């Protein structure tokens, strides 16, 4: 039974559930969610960028570019974001998602987020395999940076967004440099009003249809920085098969987006990904 904080998935998508129960594609859809193996993404130690030895710094930059070319995904450790910030963000995220659903849908009134920041499900879904069993706050960076920090949620989000924005700029500059662009290319072309912080939650799914937490997609942006919890569920396509990404509590996951792939003329690759929901 859904709690008052969960979106009304059953009610909103009842027709899709009934269609799946009565149809013949249930086992076929479950088969699509099968995973061949679990893997570790390439791990890059960013502390090497601070070394006095230029050879060490350049090798670290080359590792970043190589992982972007071969995988489109990689992990970074020693990234400069403290465990205290992560702990605070997890705590605040849990509290905001536990708010009643009706309150979350009025995020501009109760949470000081822009109207339309709160999203759930997949409004355009016409079948189960197009449905994402998830909810999220998609918050513009311009709503965060320079905010008054009037409560613990806004203060924590601002601290996290500030540090992650700096990391994103560092990585983007390195990738631009390796493409032959000047190092300030993304600072000049990727502005705060085009950047977002996304808080995701995947409510328990009691329906055994093998529903996606997040349906297969590629990210449309330049660069995504993801902090994955220890539950797991992130999967991506590598060598034409789905693989599960093993969680690493010390790492952030970096994902090359469609825009980066486009301007890099396929120097860097963007991988299809999905979130698999535990039922």
CSV table of C-alpha atoms in Angstrom, one decimal:
chain,number,residue,atom,x,y,z
A,1,UNK,CA,0.0,0.0,0.0
A,2,UNK,CA,1.4,3.4,-0.9
A,3,UNK,CA,2.1,5.8,1.9
A,4,UNK,CA,0.8,9.4,1.8
A,5,UNK,CA,4.3,10.5,0.7
A,6,UNK,CA,4.5,8.1,-2.3
A,7,UNK,CA,3.1,9.3,-5.7
A,8,UNK,CA,-0.2,7.5,-6.7
A,9,UNK,CA,1.5,5.1,-9.2
A,10,UNK,CA,-1.3,2.5,-8.9
A,11,UNK,CA,-4.1,4.9,-9.6
A,12,UNK,CA,-2.3,6.8,-12.3
A,13,UNK,CA,-1.1,3.8,-14.3
A,14,UNK,CA,-3.8,1.2,-13.5
A,15,UNK,CA,-4.6,0.8,-17.2
A,16,UNK,CA,-1.0,-0.1,-18.0
A,17,UNK,CA,-0.8,-2.6,-15.1
A,18,UNK,CA,-4.1,-4.3,-16.2
A,19,UNK,CA,-2.8,-4.4,-19.8
A,20,UNK,CA,0.4,-6.1,-18.7
A,21,UNK,CA,-1.5,-8.6,-16.5
A,22,UNK,CA,-3.7,-9.6,-19.3
A,23,UNK,CA,-1.1,-9.5,-22.1
A,24,UNK,CA,1.6,-11.9,-23.2
A,25,UNK,CA,4.6,-9.5,-22.9
A,26,UNK,CA,5.2,-9.8,-19.2
A,27,UNK,CA,7.9,-12.5,-19.4
A,28,UNK,CA,9.4,-10.8,-22.5
A,29,UNK,CA,9.8,-7.6,-20.5
A,30,UNK,CA,11.4,-9.4,-17.5
A,31,UNK,CA,13.9,-10.9,-19.9
A,32,UNK,CA,14.8,-7.4,-21.1
A,33,UNK,CA,15.8,-6.6,-17.6
A,34,UNK,CA,18.2,-9.5,-17.3
A,35,UNK,CA,21.8,-8.5,-16.6
A,36,UNK,CA,24.8,-10.4,-17.8
A,37,UNK,CA,27.3,-9.3,-15.1
A,38,UNK,CA,28.3,-6.8,-12.5
A,39,UNK,CA,31.3,-4.6,-13.2
A,40,UNK,CA,33.6,-2.0,-11.7
A,41,UNK,CA,33.8,1.2,-13.7
A,42,UNK,CA,37.3,2.7,-14.3
A,43,UNK,CA,38.4,4.5,-11.1
A,44,UNK,CA,40.5,7.7,-11.3
A,45,UNK,CA,42.2,9.3,-8.4
A,46,UNK,CA,41.8,13.1,-8.8
A,47,UNK,CA,44.4,13.9,-6.1
A,48,UNK,CA,46.9,13.3,-8.8
A,49,UNK,CA,45.8,16.5,-10.4
A,50,UNK,CA,47.4,18.3,-7.5
A,51,UNK,CA,50.8,16.6,-7.8
A,52,UNK,CA,53.8,18.8,-8.4
A,53,UNK,CA,55.0,16.4,-11.1
A,54,UNK,CA,53.6,17.5,-14.4
A,55,UNK,CA,53.9,14.0,-15.8
A,56,UNK,CA,51.6,12.7,-13.1
A,57,UNK,CA,49.1,15.4,-13.7
A,58,UNK,CA,49.0,14.8,-17.4
A,59,UNK,CA,48.7,11.1,-16.9
A,60,UNK,CA,45.6,11.7,-14.7
A,61,UNK,CA,44.1,13.9,-17.4
A,62,UNK,CA,44.8,11.3,-20.0
A,63,UNK,CA,43.0,8.6,-17.9
A,64,UNK,CA,39.9,10.9,-17.7
A,65,UNK,CA,39.9,11.3,-21.5
A,66,UNK,CA,40.5,7.6,-22.1
A,67,UNK,CA,37.7,6.5,-19.8
A,68,UNK,CA,35.4,9.0,-21.6
A,69,UNK,CA,36.3,7.6,-24.9
A,70,UNK,CA,36.1,3.9,-24.1
A,71,UNK,CA,33.2,3.9,-21.5
A,72,UNK,CA,31.4,7.2,-21.3
A,73,UNK,CA,31.2,6.5,-17.6
A,74,UNK,CA,33.9,6.5,-15.0
A,75,UNK,CA,34.4,6.9,-11.2
A,76,UNK,CA,36.5,9.5,-9.4
A,77,UNK,CA,37.8,9.3,-5.9
A,78,UNK,CA,39.6,12.0,-3.8
A,79,UNK,CA,37.2,14.4,-5.5
A,80,UNK,CA,37.3,17.0,-2.7
A,81,UNK,CA,33.7,16.5,-1.5
A,82,UNK,CA,33.6,15.6,2.2
A,83,UNK,CA,31.7,12.7,3.7
A,84,UNK,CA,29.9,15.2,5.9
A,85,UNK,CA,28.3,16.9,2.9
A,86,UNK,CA,27.2,13.6,1.6
A,87,UNK,CA,25.7,12.6,4.9
A,88,UNK,CA,23.9,15.9,5.3
A,89,UNK,CA,22.5,15.7,1.8
A,90,UNK,CA,21.2,12.1,2.3
A,91,UNK,CA,19.5,13.2,5.6
A,92,UNK,CA,17.9,16.2,4.0
A,93,UNK,CA,16.9,14.3,0.9
A,94,UNK,CA,15.2,11.6,3.0
A,95,UNK,CA,13.3,14.3,5.0
A,96,UNK,CA,12.0,16.1,1.9
A,97,UNK,CA,10.8,12.9,0.1
A,98,UNK,CA,8.9,11.9,3.3
A,99,UNK,CA,6.8,15.0,2.9
A,100,UNK,CA,3.2,14.3,1.9
A,101,UNK,CA,2.8,13.9,-1.8
A,102,UNK,CA,0.3,16.8,-2.0
A,103,UNK,CA,2.9,19.0,-0.4
A,104,UNK,CA,5.7,18.0,-2.8
A,105,UNK,CA,3.5,18.9,-5.7
A,106,UNK,CA,3.3,22.4,-4.4
A,107,UNK,CA,7.1,22.7,-4.1
A,108,UNK,CA,7.1,26.4,-5.0
A,109,UNK,CA,4.9,27.1,-1.9
A,110,UNK,CA,6.2,24.8,0.7
A,111,UNK,CA,9.8,24.0,-0.3
A,112,UNK,CA,11.0,27.2,-2.1
A,113,UNK,CA,11.7,25.3,-5.3
A,114,UNK,CA,10.7,26.5,-8.7
A,115,UNK,CA,7.2,25.3,-9.8
A,116,UNK,CA,7.6,22.2,-11.9
A,117,UNK,CA,10.7,21.0,-10.1
A,118,UNK,CA,8.9,18.0,-8.6
A,119,UNK,CA,8.4,15.1,-11.1
A,120,UNK,CA,7.3,11.5,-10.8
A,121,UNK,CA,6.5,8.5,-13.0
A,122,UNK,CA,6.4,8.9,-16.8
A,123,UNK,CA,3.3,10.9,-18.0
A,124,UNK,CA,3.9,9.8,-21.7
A,125,UNK,CA,4.1,6.1,-20.9
A,126,UNK,CA,1.9,3.9,-23.1
A,127,UNK,CA,3.2,0.5,-21.7
A,128,UNK,CA,5.0,-0.8,-18.6
A,129,UNK,CA,8.4,-0.8,-20.2
A,130,UNK,CA,8.2,3.0,-20.7
A,131,UNK,CA,7.3,3.6,-17.0
A,132,UNK,CA,9.8,4.9,-14.4
A,133,UNK,CA,8.8,4.0,-10.8
A,134,UNK,CA,10.5,7.1,-9.3
A,135,UNK,CA,10.1,10.6,-8.1
A,136,UNK,CA,12.6,13.5,-8.3
A,137,UNK,CA,13.3,17.1,-7.7
A,138,UNK,CA,14.9,18.7,-10.7
A,139,UNK,CA,16.2,22.0,-9.3
A,140,UNK,CA,17.8,24.7,-11.5
A,141,UNK,CA,21.3,25.7,-10.3
A,142,UNK,CA,20.2,29.4,-10.4
A,143,UNK,CA,17.7,28.5,-7.6
A,144,UNK,CA,20.5,27.2,-5.4
A,145,UNK,CA,23.6,29.2,-5.8
A,146,UNK,CA,23.5,32.4,-3.8
A,147,UNK,CA,20.3,31.4,-2.0
A,148,UNK,CA,19.8,32.7,1.6
A,149,UNK,CA,20.0,29.2,3.1
A,150,UNK,CA,16.9,29.9,5.1
A,151,UNK,CA,16.6,26.3,6.2
A,152,UNK,CA,18.8,23.2,6.6
A,153,UNK,CA,17.6,21.8,3.2
A,154,UNK,CA,18.5,24.8,1.2
A,155,UNK,CA,21.8,25.3,3.0
A,156,UNK,CA,22.9,21.7,2.5
A,157,UNK,CA,21.9,21.7,-1.2
A,158,UNK,CA,23.8,25.0,-1.8
A,159,UNK,CA,26.9,23.5,-0.1
A,160,UNK,CA,26.7,20.3,-2.2
A,161,UNK,CA,25.9,22.2,-5.5
A,162,UNK,CA,28.8,24.6,-5.0
A,163,UNK,CA,31.4,21.9,-4.5
A,164,UNK,CA,30.0,19.6,-7.3
A,165,UNK,CA,29.9,22.6,-9.7
A,166,UNK,CA,33.6,23.2,-9.1
A,167,UNK,CA,34.3,19.5,-9.8
A,168,UNK,CA,32.3,19.6,-13.0
A,169,UNK,CA,34.1,22.6,-14.2
A,170,UNK,CA,37.5,20.9,-13.5
A,171,UNK,CA,36.5,17.8,-15.4
A,172,UNK,CA,34.9,19.7,-18.3
A,173,UNK,CA,38.1,21.8,-18.7
A,174,UNK,CA,40.2,18.7,-18.9
A,175,UNK,CA,38.0,17.1,-21.5
A,176,UNK,CA,37.8,20.3,-23.5
A,177,UNK,CA,41.6,20.6,-23.4
A,178,UNK,CA,42.0,17.0,-24.7
A,179,UNK,CA,39.6,17.8,-27.5
A,180,UNK,CA,41.7,20.8,-28.5
A,181,UNK,CA,39.4,23.5,-27.1
A,182,UNK,CA,40.8,26.2,-24.8
A,183,UNK,CA,40.3,25.3,-21.1
A,184,UNK,CA,37.7,28.1,-20.5
A,185,UNK,CA,35.4,26.7,-23.2
A,186,UNK,CA,32.8,25.3,-20.8
A,187,UNK,CA,33.0,28.1,-18.3
A,188,UNK,CA,32.0,30.4,-21.2
A,189,UNK,CA,29.4,28.1,-22.7
A,190,UNK,CA,27.8,26.1,-19.9
A,191,UNK,CA,26.1,28.7,-17.6
A,192,UNK,CA,24.3,28.2,-14.3
A,193,UNK,CA,20.9,28.6,-15.9
A,194,UNK,CA,21.5,25.4,-18.0
A,195,UNK,CA,22.6,23.3,-15.0
A,196,UNK,CA,20.5,21.3,-12.5
A,197,UNK,CA,20.7,19.4,-9.3
A,198,UNK,CA,18.5,16.3,-9.3
A,199,UNK,CA,17.4,14.5,-6.2
A,200,UNK,CA,16.1,11.0,-7.0
A,201,UNK,CA,14.0,8.5,-5.0
A,202,UNK,CA,12.8,5.1,-6.1
A,203,UNK,CA,9.8,4.0,-3.9
A,204,UNK,CA,9.3,0.3,-3.2
A,205,UNK,CA,7.5,-1.3,-6.1
A,206,UNK,CA,5.1,-4.1,-4.9
A,207,UNK,CA,4.2,-5.1,-8.4
A,208,UNK,CA,6.3,-7.9,-9.8
A,209,UNK,CA,6.5,-6.7,-13.4
A,210,UNK,CA,10.2,-5.9,-13.5
A,211,UNK,CA,9.4,-2.2,-13.7
A,212,UNK,CA,12.3,0.2,-14.3
A,213,UNK,CA,13.2,2.6,-11.5
A,214,UNK,CA,14.4,4.8,-14.4
A,215,UNK,CA,13.7,3.8,-17.9
A,216,UNK,CA,16.6,3.3,-20.4
A,217,UNK,CA,18.0,6.7,-21.6
A,218,UNK,CA,21.1,8.7,-22.3
A,219,UNK,CA,21.6,12.0,-20.5
A,220,UNK,CA,21.0,15.0,-22.8
A,221,UNK,CA,23.4,17.3,-21.0
A,222,UNK,CA,27.1,17.9,-21.2
A,223,UNK,CA,28.2,16.1,-18.0
A,224,UNK,CA,26.4,14.3,-15.2
A,225,UNK,CA,27.9,13.7,-11.7
A,226,UNK,CA,26.1,11.0,-9.8
A,227,UNK,CA,26.4,9.9,-6.2
A,228,UNK,CA,25.1,6.3,-6.0
A,229,UNK,CA,23.9,4.8,-2.7
A,230,UNK,CA,24.8,1.3,-1.7
A,231,UNK,CA,21.5,-0.2,-2.8
A,232,UNK,CA,22.7,-0.2,-6.4
A,233,UNK,CA,20.5,-0.5,-9.4
A,234,UNK,CA,22.4,1.6,-11.9
A,235,UNK,CA,23.0,-0.3,-15.2
A,236,UNK,CA,24.6,0.7,-18.5
A,237,UNK,CA,25.2,-0.8,-21.9
A,238,UNK,CA,28.7,-1.9,-22.7
A,239,UNK,CA,29.6,-4.1,-25.7
A,240,UNK,CA,25.9,-4.4,-26.6
A,241,UNK,CA,24.8,-5.9,-23.2
A,242,UNK,CA,23.5,-4.5,-19.9
A,243,UNK,CA,25.9,-4.6,-17.0
A,244,UNK,CA,25.3,-3.6,-13.4
A,245,UNK,CA,27.6,-1.0,-11.8
A,246,UNK,CA,28.9,-2.1,-8.5
A,247,UNK,CA,28.4,0.7,-5.9
A,248,UNK,CA,31.6,2.4,-4.5
A,249,UNK,CA,31.0,4.4,-1.4
A,250,UNK,CA,34.0,6.6,-1.9
A,251,UNK,CA,33.4,7.5,-5.5
A,252,UNK,CA,31.3,9.8,-7.7
A,253,UNK,CA,30.2,8.5,-11.1
A,254,UNK,CA,30.9,10.7,-14.1
A,255,UNK,CA,28.7,10.3,-17.2
A,256,UNK,CA,29.3,11.9,-20.6
A,257,UNK,CA,26.1,13.4,-21.9
A,258,UNK,CA,24.7,13.7,-25.5
A,259,UNK,CA,25.8,17.4,-25.9
A,260,UNK,CA,29.4,16.6,-25.0
A,261,UNK,CA,29.3,13.7,-27.4
A,262,UNK,CA,28.0,15.9,-30.1
A,263,UNK,CA,30.6,18.7,-29.8
A,264,UNK,CA,33.4,16.2,-29.4
A,265,UNK,CA,32.4,14.6,-32.7
A,266,UNK,CA,32.2,11.3,-31.0
A,267,UNK,CA,35.6,11.6,-29.4
A,268,UNK,CA,33.7,10.9,-26.1
A,269,UNK,CA,30.8,8.5,-25.9
A,270,UNK,CA,27.5,8.6,-24.0
A,271,UNK,CA,26.2,5.3,-22.8
A,272,UNK,CA,22.6,4.2,-22.5
A,273,UNK,CA,21.7,3.7,-18.9
A,274,UNK,CA,18.8,2.7,-16.7
A,275,UNK,CA,17.8,2.2,-13.1
A,276,UNK,CA,16.4,-1.2,-12.1
A,277,UNK,CA,13.8,-1.2,-9.4
A,278,UNK,CA,13.7,-3.8,-6.7
A,279,UNK,CA,10.2,-5.1,-6.2
